[in-house]
PDB file of C-alpha atoms in Angstrom:
ATOM      1  CA  MET A  10       9.094 -15.719   3.733  1.00 64.00           C
ATOM      2  CA  ASN A  11      11.600 -14.969   1.018  1.00 78.00           C
ATOM      3  CA  ALA A  12      15.073 -14.495   2.516  1.00 83.00           C
ATOM      4  CA  ASN A  13      16.066 -12.332  -0.465  1.00 92.00           C
ATOM      5  CA  LEU A  14      13.680  -9.532   0.568  1.00 97.00           C
ATOM      6  CA  GLN A  15      15.026  -6.308   2.050  1.00 98.00           C
ATOM      7  CA  HIS A  16      13.466  -2.899   2.605  1.00 98.00           C
ATOM      8  CA  ARG A  17      14.562   0.720   2.819  1.00 98.00           C
ATOM      9  CA  PRO A  18      13.107   4.218   2.558  1.00 98.00           C
ATOM     10  CA  ALA A  19      12.086   5.118  -1.003  1.00 98.00           C
ATOM     11  CA  THR A  20      14.241   7.695  -2.795  1.00 97.00           C
ATOM     12  CA  ALA A  21      13.580   9.964  -5.757  1.00 96.00           C
ATOM     13  CA  ALA A  22      15.746   7.629  -7.852  1.00 97.00           C
ATOM     14  CA  ASP A  23      13.268   4.773  -7.218  1.00 98.00           C
ATOM     15  CA  LEU A  24      10.222   6.536  -8.641  1.00 98.00           C
ATOM     16  CA  GLY A  25      10.902   5.823 -12.303  1.00 98.00           C
ATOM     17  CA  GLU A  26      10.851   2.109 -11.523  1.00 98.00           C
ATOM     18  CA  VAL A  27       7.827   2.180  -9.200  1.00 98.00           C
ATOM     19  CA  VAL A  28       5.572   4.001 -11.680  1.00 98.00           C
ATOM     20  CA  GLY A  29       5.798   0.943 -13.940  1.00 98.00           C
ATOM     21  CA  PHE A  30       4.275  -1.413 -11.352  1.00 98.00           C
ATOM     22  CA  PRO A  31       0.559  -0.814 -12.133  1.00 98.00           C
ATOM     23  CA  GLN A  32      -0.092  -2.644 -15.411  1.00 98.00           C
ATOM     24  CA  ASN A  33      -3.394  -0.979 -16.322  1.00 97.00           C
ATOM     25  CA  ALA A  34      -5.850   1.662 -15.169  1.00 96.00           C
ATOM     26  CA  GLU A  35      -7.653  -0.782 -12.859  1.00 96.00           C
ATOM     27  CA  GLU A  36      -4.458  -1.745 -11.013  1.00 97.00           C
ATOM     28  CA  LEU A  37      -3.585   1.937 -10.654  1.00 97.00           C
ATOM     29  CA  PHE A  38      -7.063   2.664  -9.270  1.00 97.00           C
ATOM     30  CA  PHE A  39      -6.599  -0.114  -6.677  1.00 97.00           C
ATOM     31  CA  CYS A  40      -3.294   1.263  -5.355  1.00 97.00           C
ATOM     32  CA  TYR A  41      -3.735   5.004  -5.970  1.00 97.00           C
ATOM     33  CA  PRO A  42      -7.355   5.975  -6.745  1.00 96.00           C
ATOM     34  CA  LYS A  43      -6.617   9.699  -7.211  1.00 95.00           C
ATOM     35  CA  ALA A  44      -3.964   9.080  -9.874  1.00 96.00           C
ATOM     36  CA  VAL A  45      -4.600   9.336 -13.593  1.00 96.00           C
ATOM     37  CA  TRP A  46      -3.494   6.493 -15.887  1.00 97.00           C
ATOM     38  CA  PRO A  47      -0.697   6.100 -16.755  1.00 97.00           C
ATOM     39  CA  LEU A  48       1.082   6.742 -13.458  1.00 98.00           C
ATOM     40  CA  ASN A  49       4.067   9.059 -13.824  1.00 98.00           C
ATOM     41  CA  VAL A  50       6.869  10.254 -11.573  1.00 98.00           C
ATOM     42  CA  GLY A  51       5.157  13.610 -10.935  1.00 98.00           C
ATOM     43  CA  GLN A  52       1.980  11.976  -9.622  1.00 98.00           C
ATOM     44  CA  LEU A  53       3.912   9.548  -7.428  1.00 98.00           C
ATOM     45  CA  ALA A  54       6.188  12.300  -6.107  1.00 98.00           C
ATOM     46  CA  ALA A  55       3.098  14.356  -5.197  1.00 97.00           C
ATOM     47  CA  ALA A  56       1.671  11.390  -3.254  1.00 96.00           C
ATOM     48  CA  ILE A  57       4.949  10.843  -1.430  1.00 97.00           C
ATOM     49  CA  ALA A  58       5.132  14.533  -0.493  1.00 97.00           C
ATOM     50  CA  GLU A  59       1.821  14.359   1.394  1.00 97.00           C
ATOM     51  CA  ARG A  60       2.338  10.902   2.900  1.00 98.00           C
ATOM     52  CA  ARG A  61       4.791   9.345   5.344  1.00 98.00           C
ATOM     53  CA  ASP A  62       7.324   6.527   5.395  1.00 98.00           C
ATOM     54  CA  SER A  63       7.354   5.676   1.691  1.00 98.00           C
ATOM     55  CA  THR A  64       9.192   2.366   1.609  1.00 98.00           C
ATOM     56  CA  VAL A  65      10.518   0.082  -1.111  1.00 98.00           C
ATOM     57  CA  VAL A  66      11.167  -3.642  -0.970  1.00 98.00           C
ATOM     58  CA  GLU A  67      14.042  -5.116  -2.922  1.00 98.00           C
ATOM     59  CA  LEU A  68      14.086  -8.693  -4.146  1.00 97.00           C
ATOM     60  CA  GLY A  69      17.444  -9.874  -5.418  1.00 94.00           C
ATOM     61  CA  GLY A  70      18.618  -6.245  -5.579  1.00 94.00           C
ATOM     62  CA  ARG A  71      15.680  -5.073  -7.742  1.00 97.00           C
ATOM     63  CA  ILE A  72      12.856  -2.814  -6.534  1.00 98.00           C
ATOM     64  CA  ALA A  73       9.892  -5.144  -6.112  1.00 98.00           C
ATOM     65  CA  GLY A  74       7.384  -3.303  -3.909  1.00 98.00           C
ATOM     66  CA  PHE A  75       6.301   0.089  -2.608  1.00 98.00           C
ATOM     67  CA  ALA A  76       3.975   1.391   0.116  1.00 98.00           C
ATOM     68  CA  ASN A  77       3.453   4.281   2.531  1.00 98.00           C
ATOM     69  CA  PHE A  78       1.059   5.693   5.116  1.00 98.00           C
ATOM     70  CA  TYR A  79      -1.643   8.059   3.889  1.00 98.00           C
ATOM     71  CA  GLN A  80      -2.866   8.700   7.449  1.00 98.00           C
ATOM     72  CA  TRP A  81      -0.936   8.580  10.715  1.00 98.00           C
ATOM     73  CA  GLN A  82      -2.119   9.556  14.172  1.00 98.00           C
ATOM     74  CA  HIS A  83       0.589   9.033  16.777  1.00 98.00           C
ATOM     75  CA  GLY A  84      -0.637   6.632  19.453  1.00 98.00           C
ATOM     76  CA  GLU A  85      -3.881   5.906  17.553  1.00 98.00           C
ATOM     77  CA  PHE A  86      -3.495   4.363  14.079  1.00 98.00           C
ATOM     78  CA  CYS A  87      -1.714   4.357  10.744  1.00 98.00           C
ATOM     79  CA  ALA A  88      -3.404   3.743   7.385  1.00 98.00           C
ATOM     80  CA  LEU A  89      -1.484   1.839   4.732  1.00 98.00           C
ATOM     81  CA  GLY A  90      -1.561   3.212   1.197  1.00 98.00           C
ATOM     82  CA  ASN A  91      -0.088   2.985  -2.301  1.00 98.00           C
ATOM     83  CA  LEU A  92       0.774  -0.702  -1.840  1.00 98.00           C
ATOM     84  CA  MET A  93       2.064  -1.980  -5.176  1.00 98.00           C
ATOM     85  CA  VAL A  94       4.234  -4.868  -6.322  1.00 98.00           C
ATOM     86  CA  ALA A  95       6.265  -5.144  -9.526  1.00 98.00           C
ATOM     87  CA  PRO A  96       4.652  -7.545 -12.012  1.00 98.00           C
ATOM     88  CA  TRP A  97       7.777  -9.742 -12.176  1.00 98.00           C
ATOM     89  CA  ALA A  98       7.812 -10.076  -8.368  1.00 98.00           C
ATOM     90  CA  ARG A  99       4.189 -11.021  -7.753  1.00 97.00           C
ATOM     91  CA  GLY A 100       3.513 -14.291  -5.967  1.00 95.00           C
ATOM     92  CA  GLN A 101       6.881 -14.206  -4.182  1.00 96.00           C
ATOM     93  CA  GLY A 102       5.810 -12.837  -0.784  1.00 96.00           C
ATOM     94  CA  VAL A 103       6.643  -9.201  -1.509  1.00 98.00           C
ATOM     95  CA  ALA A 104       3.237  -7.791  -0.508  1.00 98.00           C
ATOM     96  CA  GLN A 105       3.086  -9.791   2.727  1.00 98.00           C
ATOM     97  CA  TYR A 106       6.639  -8.767   3.636  1.00 98.00           C
ATOM     98  CA  LEU A 107       5.870  -5.113   2.860  1.00 98.00           C
ATOM     99  CA  VAL A 108       2.678  -5.094   4.952  1.00 98.00           C
ATOM    100  CA  GLU A 109       4.630  -6.596   7.881  1.00 98.00           C
ATOM    101  CA  VAL A 110       7.403  -3.990   7.455  1.00 98.00           C
ATOM    102  CA  MET A 111       4.812  -1.200   7.512  1.00 98.00           C
ATOM    103  CA  GLU A 112       3.097  -2.703  10.578  1.00 98.00           C
ATOM    104  CA  ASN A 113       6.448  -2.696  12.374  1.00 98.00           C
ATOM    105  CA  LEU A 114       7.080   0.927  11.343  1.00 98.00           C
ATOM    106  CA  ALA A 115       3.631   1.900  12.618  1.00 98.00           C
ATOM    107  CA  ARG A 116       4.263   0.207  15.972  1.00 98.00           C
ATOM    108  CA  GLU A 117       7.798   1.496  16.464  1.00 98.00           C
ATOM    109  CA  ARG A 118       7.645   5.008  14.983  1.00 98.00           C
ATOM    110  CA  TYR A 119       4.045   5.993  15.732  1.00 98.00           C
ATOM    111  CA  LYS A 120       3.332   3.765  18.773  1.00 98.00           C
ATOM    112  CA  VAL A 121      -0.043   2.791  17.330  1.00 98.00           C
ATOM    113  CA  PRO A 122      -2.226  -0.123  18.431  1.00 98.00           C
ATOM    114  CA  LEU A 123      -4.089  -0.290  15.107  1.00 98.00           C
ATOM    115  CA  MET A 124      -3.361  -0.494  11.375  1.00 98.00           C
ATOM    116  CA  LYS A 125      -6.036   0.457   8.852  1.00 98.00           C
ATOM    117  CA  VAL A 126      -6.220  -0.352   5.162  1.00 98.00           C
ATOM    118  CA  SER A 127      -8.866   0.110   2.485  1.00 98.00           C
ATOM    119  CA  CYS A 128      -9.321  -2.216  -0.477  1.00 98.00           C
ATOM    120  CA  PHE A 129     -11.728  -2.037  -3.409  1.00 98.00           C
ATOM    121  CA  ASN A 130     -14.229  -4.876  -3.790  1.00 97.00           C
ATOM    122  CA  ALA A 131     -12.854  -5.899  -7.208  1.00 96.00           C
ATOM    123  CA  ASN A 132      -9.334  -6.317  -5.805  1.00 97.00           C
ATOM    124  CA  ALA A 133      -9.684  -9.975  -4.815  1.00 97.00           C
ATOM    125  CA  GLY A 134      -5.924 -10.411  -4.419  1.00 96.00           C
ATOM    126  CA  GLY A 135      -5.722  -7.524  -1.974  1.00 97.00           C
ATOM    127  CA  LEU A 136      -8.768  -8.633   0.031  1.00 98.00           C
ATOM    128  CA  LEU A 137      -7.398 -12.179   0.309  1.00 98.00           C
ATOM    129  CA  LEU A 138      -3.954 -10.907   1.341  1.00 98.00           C
ATOM    130  CA  TYR A 139      -5.303  -8.639   4.075  1.00 98.00           C
ATOM    131  CA  SER A 140      -7.635 -11.353   5.366  1.00 98.00           C
ATOM    132  CA  ARG A 141      -4.765 -13.846   5.516  1.00 98.00           C
ATOM    133  CA  LEU A 142      -2.686 -11.295   7.472  1.00 98.00           C
ATOM    134  CA  GLY A 143      -5.378 -10.842  10.125  1.00 98.00           C
ATOM    135  CA  TYR A 144      -7.244  -7.775   8.879  1.00 98.00           C
ATOM    136  CA  ASN A 145     -10.999  -7.683   9.440  1.00 98.00           C
ATOM    137  CA  ALA A 146     -13.599  -5.674   7.559  1.00 98.00           C
ATOM    138  CA  VAL A 147     -15.095  -2.895   9.672  1.00 98.00           C
ATOM    139  CA  GLY A 148     -16.965  -0.929   7.032  1.00 98.00           C
ATOM    140  CA  ILE A 149     -17.882  -0.510   3.396  1.00 98.00           C
ATOM    141  CA  VAL A 150     -18.238   2.872   1.723  1.00 98.00           C
ATOM    142  CA  GLU A 151     -19.347   3.774  -1.785  1.00 98.00           C
ATOM    143  CA  ARG A 152     -16.815   5.281  -4.161  1.00 97.00           C
ATOM    144  CA  ARG A 153     -16.779   6.030  -7.878  1.00 95.00           C
ATOM    145  CA  ALA A 154     -14.476   4.301 -10.329  1.00 94.00           C
ATOM    146  CA  PRO A 155     -12.796   6.416 -13.034  1.00 92.00           C
ATOM    147  CA  ASP A 156     -15.608   5.441 -15.446  1.00 93.00           C
ATOM    148  CA  GLY A 157     -18.196   6.732 -12.961  1.00 95.00           C
ATOM    149  CA  SER A 158     -19.467   3.313 -11.903  1.00 96.00           C
ATOM    150  CA  ARG A 159     -20.185   2.533  -8.263  1.00 97.00           C
ATOM    151  CA  VAL A 160     -17.604   0.503  -6.351  1.00 97.00           C
ATOM    152  CA  ALA A 161     -17.344  -0.622  -2.754  1.00 98.00           C
ATOM    153  CA  LEU A 162     -14.314   0.382  -0.718  1.00 98.00           C
ATOM    154  CA  VAL A 163     -13.867  -2.193   2.032  1.00 98.00           C
ATOM    155  CA  GLN A 164     -12.310  -0.707   5.175  1.00 98.00           C
ATOM    156  CA  LEU A 165     -10.202  -3.176   7.170  1.00 98.00           C
ATOM    157  CA  GLU A 166      -8.369  -2.978  10.491  1.00 98.00           C
ATOM    158  CA  LYS A 167      -5.892  -5.061  12.421  1.00 98.00           C
ATOM    159  CA  PRO A 168      -4.841  -4.647  16.055  1.00 98.00           C
ATOM    160  CA  LEU A 169      -1.063  -4.345  16.394  1.00 98.00           C
ATOM    161  CA  PRO A 170       0.078  -6.061  19.589  1.00 90.00           C
TER     162      PRO A 170
END
């Protein structure tokens, strides 16, 4: 784990930086399927308003990652959403650190025994990350990509001890 990683609640001042993380329409679809490319502060602010615990990770004092919960049921489960990492920070443990931070938040704040996450079939990096962190596939549902093509949304879960 990278000792230079820290986390804190996201603020409005962070949004201008975070909207630059997705590098193309496909990356945006992976982390925020309802958004329209290119991501802008208004879209991200709208997501944050209807979600909980939006969190940023800093690496060396720069914002390197972002995530939140799009579902939360106290005592039951939380569902991780909008996970994105700055292009310059990829491959440095930011995503793993952020998932672990969100798991801890889910356990401590919502007292949940289960974390859920969904990942599109074409997002090999995300599927490999979640698998490595102990998430198991529990379902696959059909969704539509922005171009109308069929995609598989893999639903994963992990018990939180």
